[in-house]
């Protein structure tokens, strides 16, 4: 019987390559599972079809019986964040799904930058093409079809128009724990409370966690957090309890637009690549996959995203790196520093005249 | 439109400049612009960056102050004292040996108390001993602290009681063995996180903490040892202070925007006070360390400098998590650098 190791494979395996960072084809096997373990599962969150309904947040809270908190993680507080329609605010111990709302505007005479004051555009005459002055039928069609990617570029379905000179669009994205290939939280957990499941996901064992809080500081995405009144840490489990019973996670089940897709990770990646190609072909230049690249700083994410803007717009780090990548260098420095201390002490003793 | 390094594509920007999402990093203005190199900040140009309503990206560590800074300080002082105590024992300096052992024992027991108190579930402290993980500095640290505090605590206890002189020597040697790692692993403990200002200095923090530990241990033992026997304490304290100042100077200046929190606000004040205490303490040790009053004054200053350094480093890291610019801007620069590298190899 193989024992399931909660350590990063980096220091347990003979091959030093790609054990602390970089691509890892089979995370569950690296953690010690037998060959017949289930395939790695994940989430593909396609934000281009997210409608911001927050059904995922509600389903998650319901299924996992998460307590209420406000946008700063304060327990049992009902508060408005003042940021758009987002009163969840962030992922945390009590919010394992978080729908971000970003309201953006742009002038319609792009790509030329405008230096005029907003009101001046109108008085400048009819040289600016007003996007809603065209064919009303096609505009309406574009608005009607949420999944029409051409419309997304021409007339974003998340976009309304507030005037002749300005477009408004809404970006909505349901954020979640990334279940990294190289999970910082898992690497630094000193009790083994965090572990890699047979599905390749990362889960906290509540009966083991002693609330040291190291994982909170180690997560490059700021996902996992401590419940102050409880002392332990909590995060998305990708509904481990449901997975073991052959069910899909609650959020993916609840999503009405299939923005949250659950499945085998390799299949999701193929689907995401195809979706990105479709969007690109239809002219959505800003579409990009986030967390899909196995060569990124965390070896790719188990939960990855299709975004329509830079990651930081959604509150995601643009280039996260698992902190443990640099740990060998740190241990080396600490060893040298410790040797230096002994050296200084010996010199100090030998250099002082005996009484 | 949106200049800078992180322009949203296709001209999209935050509607009506939503609350603090497009931010500018302020240029650091230093009054002592023409002064010596020390304390000078690498200028950070105005860069615009995007964030989600100005909210932080990485979480702020839940570690408590003063528990953790005190743990860092006590562990460091205990570790360096243990090394000094064992060496003093072998070279027959009875008073210095005794003082060092008591410092090491007291410091280690107190540091264990602070470490456990900082846990969310202190009663589950022993869960730390379920596993041993090299990837977790806290796990490694537990296996350094446990034997160290047992050995140093027992040695200090028998030193007080005056029993088993040979066992004392053995216990002191064991404590000395773990003393160095105990003082420097804490640098890795802080650096092995996603906290920008800690992680950026990941190869330097162990040296800062090692130097700081020697300054504190040397300073404390110097205070309670007769001056003619405290020569090793003085030497170790001065060397430690020099190393602390030199390493800290690099931490404060080598990392661009990630060094900024070490200069601003409360952590900045802590760091300035720390540097003043450490430098004056080291100078006073050299000048007046051989007098009783001088030894007490300089020892106190060195210990205070070490303590303030721990608070400064700790709080600077905390501050760096609270502003998304410390996460976004370095990562953007890293991406831009990779892109440049990539394109240059293609053209070749």
XYZ file of C-alpha atoms in Angstrom:
703
model
C 0.000 0.000 0.000
C 1.343 3.339 -1.006
C 1.104 6.131 1.464
C -0.450 9.372 0.310
C 2.089 12.116 0.794
C 1.044 15.627 1.542
C 4.527 16.857 0.690
C 5.316 18.472 -2.597
C 6.687 15.829 -4.917
C 9.734 18.056 -5.297
C 11.739 16.563 -2.492
C 10.310 13.066 -2.349
C 11.111 11.979 -5.894
C 14.535 11.185 -7.326
C 14.010 13.318 -10.397
C 14.461 16.951 -9.384
C 12.922 18.237 -12.576
C 9.480 19.805 -12.454
C 8.783 18.711 -8.930
C 8.594 22.153 -7.397
C 7.278 23.960 -10.465
C 6.654 23.363 -14.135
C 4.391 20.895 -15.925
C 3.438 17.726 -14.109
C 1.470 15.259 -16.188
C -0.085 13.303 -13.325
C -0.426 15.189 -10.050
C -2.309 12.422 -8.261
C 0.341 9.812 -9.068
C 3.011 12.245 -7.848
C 1.132 12.463 -4.563
C 1.291 8.708 -4.193
C -1.974 7.415 -5.655
C -2.010 4.092 -7.474
C -2.221 4.000 -11.245
C -5.980 3.382 -11.232
C -6.815 6.725 -9.650
C -9.485 8.839 -11.380
C -8.436 11.385 -13.990
C -7.636 14.908 -12.865
C -10.749 17.033 -12.853
C -11.144 20.776 -13.006
C -13.227 23.811 -13.763
C -13.199 25.768 -16.972
C -14.830 29.113 -16.292
C -15.757 30.787 -19.559
C -16.347 34.366 -18.495
C -17.564 35.407 -21.946
C -20.895 33.755 -21.189
C -21.133 34.624 -17.496
C -24.236 36.649 -16.760
C -23.340 37.472 -13.165
C -26.346 35.709 -11.649
C -24.308 34.412 -8.677
C -26.124 31.090 -8.723
C -22.681 29.491 -8.255
C -22.054 31.509 -5.095
C -25.432 30.560 -3.675
C -25.146 26.896 -4.594
C -21.694 26.760 -3.025
C -22.847 28.408 0.187
C -25.846 26.120 0.378
C -24.057 22.881 -0.292
C -21.053 23.597 1.901
C -23.114 25.384 4.592
C -20.804 28.388 4.531
C -21.563 31.170 6.965
C -22.512 34.662 5.872
C -19.910 37.397 5.733
C -19.423 40.790 4.152
C -16.984 41.837 1.451
C -14.130 42.049 3.951
C -14.713 38.601 5.377
C -16.386 39.863 8.521
C -18.617 37.119 9.817
C -22.394 37.553 10.050
C -22.218 41.106 8.757
C -24.480 42.356 6.010
C -22.756 45.190 4.233
C -22.678 46.745 0.813
C -19.230 46.932 -0.659
C -19.966 49.971 -2.793
C -18.262 48.280 -5.718
C -20.681 47.683 -8.503
C -22.968 44.672 -7.951
C -20.319 42.785 -6.055
C -20.973 42.511 -2.344
C -19.062 39.265 -1.934
C -15.837 41.146 -2.524
C -13.330 38.353 -2.569
C -12.687 34.701 -2.125
C -12.175 33.765 1.488
C -12.925 31.271 4.204
C -16.660 31.763 3.737
C -16.836 32.513 0.008
C -15.480 29.771 -2.203
C -16.986 31.232 -5.369
C -16.841 34.963 -6.023
C -18.430 36.681 -8.995
C -16.490 39.755 -10.016
C -18.296 42.622 -11.738
C -16.271 45.062 -13.780
C -17.909 47.990 -15.512
C -15.804 49.353 -18.337
C -16.286 52.065 -20.889
C -14.550 53.067 -24.062
C -14.878 55.819 -26.569
C -16.248 54.506 -29.832
C -13.885 56.362 -32.148
C -11.123 53.927 -31.329
C -8.348 53.222 -32.144
C -7.635 56.977 -32.268
C -7.339 58.300 -28.729
C -9.584 61.190 -27.986
C -8.366 64.245 -26.208
C -11.654 66.069 -26.175
C -13.904 66.465 -23.256
C -16.841 64.083 -23.367
C -19.392 66.691 -24.377
C -17.277 67.988 -27.222
C -17.721 64.843 -29.266
C -21.327 65.596 -29.931
C -20.778 69.181 -30.929
C -18.042 68.103 -33.301
C -20.678 66.977 -35.737
C -21.537 63.721 -37.410
C -18.010 62.577 -38.242
C -18.067 60.000 -35.472
C -19.942 56.828 -36.302
C -22.561 56.292 -33.681
C -22.807 52.551 -33.171
C -26.488 52.489 -32.420
C -27.400 54.639 -35.421
C -26.795 51.772 -37.835
C -28.954 48.869 -38.678
C -31.230 48.489 -35.713
C -32.192 44.964 -36.668
C -28.647 43.635 -36.591
C -28.003 45.379 -33.322
C -31.010 43.752 -31.801
C -29.936 40.382 -33.164
C -26.512 40.829 -31.685
C -27.984 41.699 -28.347
C -30.257 38.706 -28.435
C -27.514 36.176 -29.004
C -25.396 35.794 -25.941
C -23.249 33.121 -27.471
C -22.624 34.888 -30.756
C -18.954 35.682 -30.609
C -19.084 37.997 -33.564
C -21.568 40.024 -31.661
C -19.196 39.964 -28.752
C -16.622 41.861 -30.753
C -19.013 44.097 -32.641
C -21.558 44.597 -29.970
C -20.651 42.987 -26.712
C -23.707 41.311 -25.183
C -22.460 42.522 -21.859
C -22.372 45.997 -23.343
C -24.967 48.629 -23.333
C -24.611 52.014 -24.873
C -25.060 55.160 -22.928
C -24.359 57.702 -25.599
C -22.961 58.311 -29.019
C -19.416 58.671 -27.770
C -19.161 55.923 -25.207
C -19.733 52.222 -24.876
C -20.173 50.479 -21.560
C -19.479 46.824 -21.115
C -19.709 44.495 -18.176
C -17.185 41.853 -17.414
C -18.369 39.165 -15.064
C -16.288 36.286 -13.856
C -16.823 33.619 -11.243
C -13.543 33.183 -9.405
C -12.653 30.053 -7.457
C -9.687 28.194 -5.957
C -7.342 27.295 -8.824
C -6.359 23.831 -7.508
C -2.834 24.475 -8.799
C -0.553 21.800 -10.163
C 2.026 23.133 -7.721
C -0.080 24.429 -4.866
C 1.729 26.786 -2.521
C -0.786 26.144 0.264
C -0.204 22.412 0.036
C 3.577 22.759 -0.061
C 3.827 24.876 3.074
C 1.186 23.171 5.251
C 3.152 21.886 8.268
C 0.479 19.498 9.550
C -0.512 17.700 6.369
C -4.029 19.075 6.750
C -3.957 20.139 3.106
C -3.681 17.202 0.759
C -3.975 16.260 -2.901
C -7.058 14.179 -3.601
C -7.257 11.288 -6.043
C -8.978 13.748 -8.409
C -5.923 16.025 -8.417
C -7.670 18.702 -6.365
C -6.400 20.300 -3.159
C -8.494 19.967 0.006
C -8.164 20.981 3.679
C -8.862 18.358 6.333
C -10.708 20.275 9.008
C -9.861 17.811 11.755
C -6.126 18.211 11.185
C -5.682 21.947 10.513
C -4.265 23.732 13.530
C -4.691 27.216 12.143
C -1.029 28.097 11.692
C -2.061 30.283 8.755
C 0.950 29.526 6.591
C -1.194 28.580 3.599
C -2.955 31.949 3.747
C 0.327 33.757 3.181
C 1.577 31.245 0.619
C -1.324 31.294 -1.853
C -0.318 33.442 -4.850
C -3.996 34.015 -5.701
C -5.174 35.004 -2.225
C -7.788 32.244 -2.102
C -7.514 30.390 1.189
C -8.278 32.227 4.423
C -8.777 31.671 8.109
C -12.113 31.875 9.877
C -11.238 34.114 12.800
C -13.766 32.688 15.246
C -12.886 29.138 14.280
C -9.144 29.424 13.865
C -8.898 26.970 11.005
C -8.592 27.701 7.288
C -11.177 26.976 4.622
C -11.340 26.985 0.845
C -13.023 25.404 -2.154
C -12.866 21.605 -2.109
C -14.259 21.292 -5.642
C -17.061 19.535 -3.735
C -14.879 16.554 -2.849
C -17.865 14.976 -1.126
C -19.946 15.225 -4.293
C -17.104 14.015 -6.536
C -16.671 10.841 -4.521
C -20.373 10.149 -5.091
C -20.125 10.777 -8.810
C -21.827 14.156 -8.746
C -20.650 17.441 -10.227
C -19.644 20.308 -7.950
C -22.550 22.438 -6.791
C -21.485 25.603 -8.627
C -21.114 23.904 -12.010
C -24.485 22.231 -11.517
C -26.133 25.548 -10.745
C -24.585 27.623 -13.538
C -27.352 28.426 -16.032
C -25.113 29.481 -18.944
C -22.417 26.811 -18.703
C -19.936 29.508 -17.875
C -18.683 27.113 -15.204
C -17.840 23.815 -16.828
C -16.712 20.838 -14.800
C -15.015 17.769 -16.177
C -11.775 15.944 -16.811
C -9.069 18.558 -17.046
C -7.620 17.435 -20.398
C -11.053 17.505 -21.966
C -11.778 20.948 -20.537
C -8.471 22.215 -21.873
C -9.346 21.034 -25.363
C -12.744 22.625 -25.093
C -11.204 25.888 -23.873
C -8.677 25.948 -26.707
C -11.473 25.458 -29.215
C -13.582 28.160 -27.614
C -10.665 30.571 -27.656
C -9.982 29.809 -31.308
C -13.624 30.465 -32.142
C -13.622 33.772 -30.321
C -10.332 34.834 -31.887
C -11.558 33.889 -35.337
C -14.607 35.996 -34.762
C -12.521 38.954 -33.802
C -12.549 38.980 -30.022
C -8.950 40.011 -29.782
C -8.923 40.426 -26.031
C -9.969 36.878 -25.216
C -7.289 34.832 -23.495
C -7.006 31.750 -21.335
C -5.746 32.174 -17.787
C -4.220 29.306 -15.847
C -4.268 27.050 -18.904
C -0.515 27.175 -19.600
C 1.308 24.272 -17.945
C 4.545 26.224 -18.170
C 3.352 29.079 -15.984
C 4.582 29.664 -12.445
C 2.237 27.157 -10.829
C 2.413 24.421 -13.467
C -1.055 25.246 -14.725
C -4.312 25.450 -12.820
C -6.924 22.797 -12.201
C -9.470 25.599 -12.413
C -8.744 27.898 -15.334
C -10.519 30.739 -17.064
C -11.310 32.407 -20.334
C -10.985 36.127 -19.714
C -11.821 39.133 -21.867
C -9.280 41.490 -20.330
C -6.041 41.436 -18.395
C -6.140 39.133 -15.332
C -5.554 41.968 -12.871
C -8.762 43.633 -14.056
C -10.555 40.659 -12.519
C -8.402 40.782 -9.383
C -6.171 37.911 -10.525
C -2.361 38.083 -10.410
C -0.944 38.428 -13.948
C 1.969 36.029 -13.454
C 1.618 33.986 -10.258
C 4.555 31.806 -9.226
C 4.431 29.147 -6.529
C 6.658 30.431 -3.757
C 8.237 26.996 -3.260
C 9.984 27.318 -6.629
C 12.580 29.480 -4.875
C 12.708 27.391 -1.706
C 15.952 25.528 -2.539
C 17.691 28.900 -2.919
C 16.206 30.004 0.398
C 17.349 26.894 2.259
C 20.796 27.359 0.782
C 20.872 30.955 2.018
C 19.667 29.901 5.464
C 22.331 27.209 5.649
C 25.016 29.682 4.687
C 23.708 32.204 7.201
C 23.696 29.573 9.967
C 27.259 28.564 9.106
C 28.170 32.236 9.128
C 26.786 32.564 12.659
C 28.915 29.668 13.899
C 31.921 31.127 12.115
C 31.429 34.541 13.687
C 30.939 32.992 17.146
C 34.083 30.843 16.828
C 36.084 33.847 15.639
C 34.713 35.943 18.485
C 35.707 33.295 21.028
C 39.160 32.660 19.577
C 39.798 36.359 19.050
C 39.124 37.229 22.689
C 41.828 36.959 25.277
C 41.143 34.287 27.812
C 40.454 35.661 31.245
C -5.724 56.577 -22.999
C -4.378 54.144 -20.507
C -0.635 54.382 -20.770
C 1.806 52.446 -18.714
C 2.546 48.803 -18.697
C -0.848 47.310 -18.145
C -3.191 49.016 -20.524
C -6.387 47.081 -20.877
C -6.678 45.922 -24.428
C -8.756 47.632 -27.067
C -9.113 50.788 -25.070
C -11.447 49.423 -22.441
C -10.963 51.152 -19.139
C -12.793 51.343 -15.912
C -16.126 53.055 -16.387
C -16.070 56.601 -15.078
C -12.778 55.777 -13.420
C -14.394 53.467 -10.923
C -13.210 53.559 -7.358
C -9.438 53.442 -7.349
C -9.022 50.844 -10.019
C -6.604 52.762 -12.155
C -3.939 53.796 -9.789
C -0.705 55.608 -10.055
C 2.185 54.704 -7.901
C 3.532 57.769 -6.263
C 7.104 58.625 -6.907
C 9.084 58.356 -3.750
C 10.341 61.668 -2.562
C 13.225 61.530 -0.214
C 14.401 64.512 1.712
C 17.925 63.247 1.996
C 18.316 62.963 -1.728
C 21.921 64.034 -1.788
C 23.006 62.050 1.215
C 25.080 58.927 1.337
C 24.007 55.829 -0.463
C 22.418 54.339 2.606
C 18.685 54.759 2.854
C 18.405 55.876 -0.732
C 15.463 54.345 -2.518
C 15.606 53.125 -6.064
C 13.278 55.482 -7.836
C 10.100 53.892 -8.997
C 8.655 55.584 -12.010
C 5.033 56.498 -12.233
C 3.300 53.478 -13.653
C -0.354 52.935 -14.132
C -1.689 49.559 -13.268
C -5.087 48.005 -13.156
C -6.727 46.269 -10.273
C -10.121 45.082 -9.187
C -11.519 48.111 -7.365
C -8.120 48.606 -5.747
C -8.590 45.471 -3.704
C -5.642 43.418 -2.606
C -4.808 40.268 -4.562
C -2.857 38.113 -2.119
C -4.268 37.673 1.359
C -2.706 39.426 4.317
C -1.030 36.862 6.576
C -3.155 36.066 9.604
C -0.074 35.931 11.798
C -0.456 38.163 14.795
C 1.735 41.003 15.909
C 3.488 41.091 18.361
C 3.464 37.276 18.643
C 5.360 36.549 15.462
C 7.919 39.400 15.576
C 8.605 38.491 19.208
C 8.980 34.848 18.236
C 11.477 35.837 15.541
C 13.417 38.002 17.980
C 13.482 35.533 20.874
C 14.312 32.596 18.650
C 17.189 34.542 17.126
C 18.587 35.758 20.441
C 18.273 32.267 21.933
C 19.924 30.624 18.932
C 22.985 32.862 18.865
C 23.329 32.728 22.669
C 23.286 28.940 22.561
C 26.183 28.885 20.101
C 28.082 31.401 22.210
C 27.310 29.475 25.405
C 28.616 26.158 24.097
C 31.806 27.757 22.782
C 32.300 29.689 26.021
C 31.854 26.441 27.926
C 34.548 24.700 25.886
C 36.946 27.614 26.394
C 36.250 27.839 30.118
C 34.368 31.091 30.574
C 31.952 30.129 33.380
C 29.940 33.330 33.746
C 29.505 33.881 30.018
C 28.487 30.228 29.703
C 25.875 30.564 32.405
C 24.443 33.834 31.065
C 24.325 32.480 27.505
C 22.603 29.285 28.598
C 19.994 31.171 30.600
C 19.359 33.521 27.662
C 19.059 30.583 25.271
C 16.797 28.620 27.588
C 14.547 31.513 28.493
C 14.331 32.751 24.923
C 13.508 29.352 23.519
C 10.780 28.569 26.036
C 9.194 31.993 25.510
C 9.424 31.671 21.737
C 7.609 28.341 21.889
C 4.870 30.013 23.901
C 4.507 32.779 21.309
C 4.536 30.324 18.429
C 1.787 28.223 19.957
C -0.242 31.258 20.947
C -0.204 32.422 17.344
C -1.950 29.273 16.095
C -5.631 29.438 15.294
C -6.056 26.214 17.267
C -3.277 26.239 19.877
C -4.476 22.951 21.380
C -3.544 21.263 18.114
C 0.099 22.338 18.282
C 1.227 18.723 18.278
C -0.309 18.223 14.837
C 2.877 19.917 13.644
C 4.686 16.706 14.507
C 2.438 14.479 12.356
C 4.576 15.032 9.286
C 7.970 16.319 8.283
C 7.999 18.374 5.098
C 11.046 20.042 3.614
C 8.750 22.183 1.486
C 7.238 23.730 4.610
C 9.643 25.989 6.505
C 7.227 25.891 9.435
C 7.477 22.103 9.553
C 11.272 22.210 9.336
C 11.262 24.979 11.935
C 9.180 22.879 14.276
C 11.768 20.139 14.100
C 14.487 22.714 14.798
C 12.634 24.466 17.597
C 11.510 21.305 19.392
C 14.971 19.816 20.048
C 16.463 23.261 20.544
C 13.992 24.380 23.166
C 14.166 20.991 24.908
C 17.961 21.061 25.040
C 18.359 24.763 25.772
C 15.526 24.765 28.315
C 16.879 21.714 30.140
C 20.397 23.122 30.102
C 19.205 26.416 31.540
C 17.190 24.582 34.201
C 20.115 22.438 35.392
C 22.333 25.522 35.192
C 19.994 27.223 37.662
C 19.760 24.151 39.871
C 23.463 23.338 39.565
C 22.973 19.629 38.788
C 24.684 17.313 36.306
C 27.559 19.412 34.944
C 28.373 16.897 32.184
C 24.780 16.650 30.989
C 24.797 20.418 30.907
C 27.691 20.434 28.484
C 25.944 17.901 26.243
C 22.650 19.818 26.339
C 24.464 23.043 25.569
C 26.182 21.454 22.580
C 22.891 20.103 21.214
C 21.307 23.519 21.595
C 24.280 25.135 19.836
C 23.877 22.699 16.953
C 20.295 23.830 16.390
C 20.925 27.472 17.344
C 22.132 28.659 13.949
C 19.325 27.029 11.968
C 16.768 28.323 14.476
C 17.945 31.895 13.983
C 18.097 31.770 10.176
C 15.201 29.488 9.220
C 12.805 32.252 10.244
C 14.051 34.239 7.250
C 12.908 31.373 5.025
C 9.671 31.144 7.002
C 8.733 34.677 5.968
C 10.259 34.561 2.478
C 8.538 31.340 1.383
C 5.207 33.088 0.969
C 3.403 35.026 -1.720
C 3.945 38.206 0.327
C 5.730 40.441 -2.211
C 8.166 42.287 0.036
C 9.207 39.134 1.879
C 9.525 36.859 -1.109
C 11.519 39.389 -3.122
C 14.239 39.334 -0.436
C 14.247 35.562 -0.106
C 18.012 35.053 -0.234
C 18.751 38.027 2.018
C 16.312 37.631 4.884
C 18.168 34.644 6.420
C 21.288 36.810 6.612
C 19.344 39.738 8.063
C 17.885 37.476 10.719
C 21.184 35.705 11.377
C 22.989 39.006 11.846
C 20.158 40.409 13.895
C 20.201 37.289 16.073
C 23.903 37.707 16.803
C 23.464 41.397 17.593
C 20.651 40.536 20.028
C 22.341 37.495 21.583
C 25.663 39.275 21.897
C 23.986 42.368 23.302
C 21.946 40.525 25.907
C 24.809 38.310 27.137
C 27.098 41.355 27.216
C 24.716 43.095 29.614
C 24.798 40.353 32.227
C 28.408 39.195 31.951
C 31.366 40.908 33.669
C 33.092 43.072 31.084
C 36.437 41.244 31.228
C 34.719 37.977 30.314
C 32.306 39.395 27.754
C 34.816 39.924 24.954
C 33.249 37.228 22.710
C 29.789 38.736 23.284
C 30.996 42.147 22.188
C 32.727 40.806 19.101
C 29.752 38.714 18.086
C 27.353 41.598 18.701
C 29.356 44.058 16.592
C 29.844 41.581 13.756
C 26.167 40.662 13.878
C 25.113 44.288 13.811
C 27.323 44.945 10.790
C 25.887 41.934 8.947
C 22.344 42.929 9.877
C 22.821 46.478 8.594
C 24.529 45.365 5.387
C 21.971 42.669 4.547
C 19.067 44.896 5.460
C 20.458 47.603 3.207
C 20.204 45.194 0.306
C 16.674 44.163 1.266
C 15.654 47.796 1.378
C 17.168 48.820 -1.929
C 17.567 45.890 -4.294
C 13.988 45.056 -5.130
C 12.463 48.100 -6.791
C 8.863 48.604 -5.861
C 8.868 45.579 -3.553
C 11.422 47.389 -1.372
C 9.104 50.365 -1.013
C 7.139 49.129 2.041
C 10.384 49.030 4.023
C 10.581 52.817 3.704
C 7.012 53.918 4.206
C 4.625 54.354 7.088
C 4.948 52.352 10.282
C 7.331 49.706 8.939
C 9.528 52.517 7.598
C 9.678 54.081 11.048
C 10.476 50.710 12.604
C 13.290 50.169 10.125
C 14.769 53.620 10.712
C 14.652 53.227 14.463
C 16.136 49.729 14.105
C 19.022 50.990 12.031
C 19.699 53.841 14.465
C 19.626 51.533 17.504
C 21.788 48.877 15.863
C 24.370 51.313 14.501
C 24.645 53.332 17.721
C 24.663 50.152 19.801
C 27.485 48.653 17.730
C 29.479 51.904 17.875
C 28.973 52.221 21.612
C 30.071 48.615 22.086
C 33.359 49.352 20.386
C 33.890 52.614 22.250
C 32.515 51.900 25.711
C 31.758 48.172 25.753
C 34.462 47.543 28.324
C 32.724 49.606 30.977
C 29.761 48.293 32.942
C 27.470 51.195 31.991
C 28.621 51.126 28.394
C 27.957 47.411 28.119
C 24.445 47.768 29.517
C 23.611 50.732 27.290
C 24.995 49.240 24.091
C 23.583 45.792 24.842
C 20.133 47.286 25.320
C 20.428 49.262 22.091
C 21.517 46.212 20.108
C 18.680 44.087 21.454
C 16.214 46.885 20.760
C 17.613 47.261 17.235
C 17.151 43.553 16.596
C 13.599 43.606 17.944
C 12.721 46.659 15.831
C 14.179 45.005 12.735
C 11.854 42.046 13.243
C 8.857 44.312 13.669
C 9.882 46.395 10.642
C 10.356 43.409 8.336
C 7.155 41.795 9.558
C 5.038 44.893 9.097
C 6.590 45.779 5.746
C 5.474 42.404 4.426
C 1.998 42.908 5.836
C 1.827 46.327 4.157
C 2.941 44.876 0.820
C -0.050 42.527 0.737
C -2.548 45.303 1.221
C -1.835 47.180 -2.004
C -2.322 45.314 -5.293
C 0.440 47.319 -6.960
C 3.096 45.268 -5.189
C 1.653 42.160 -6.802
C 0.691 43.465 -10.233
C 3.621 45.707 -11.155
C 6.496 43.261 -10.454
C 4.616 40.453 -12.201
C 3.894 42.691 -15.198
C 7.544 43.680 -15.381
C 8.514 40.016 -15.210
C 6.170 39.203 -18.077
C 7.460 42.122 -20.115
C 11.045 41.029 -19.525
C 10.216 37.471 -20.600
C 8.563 38.789 -23.724
C 11.602 40.888 -24.599
C 13.881 37.953 -24.037
C 11.672 35.788 -26.171
C 11.482 38.230 -29.059
C 15.223 38.823 -29.003
C 15.915 35.119 -29.337
C 13.520 34.942 -32.248
C 15.219 37.729 -34.159
C 18.554 36.036 -33.727
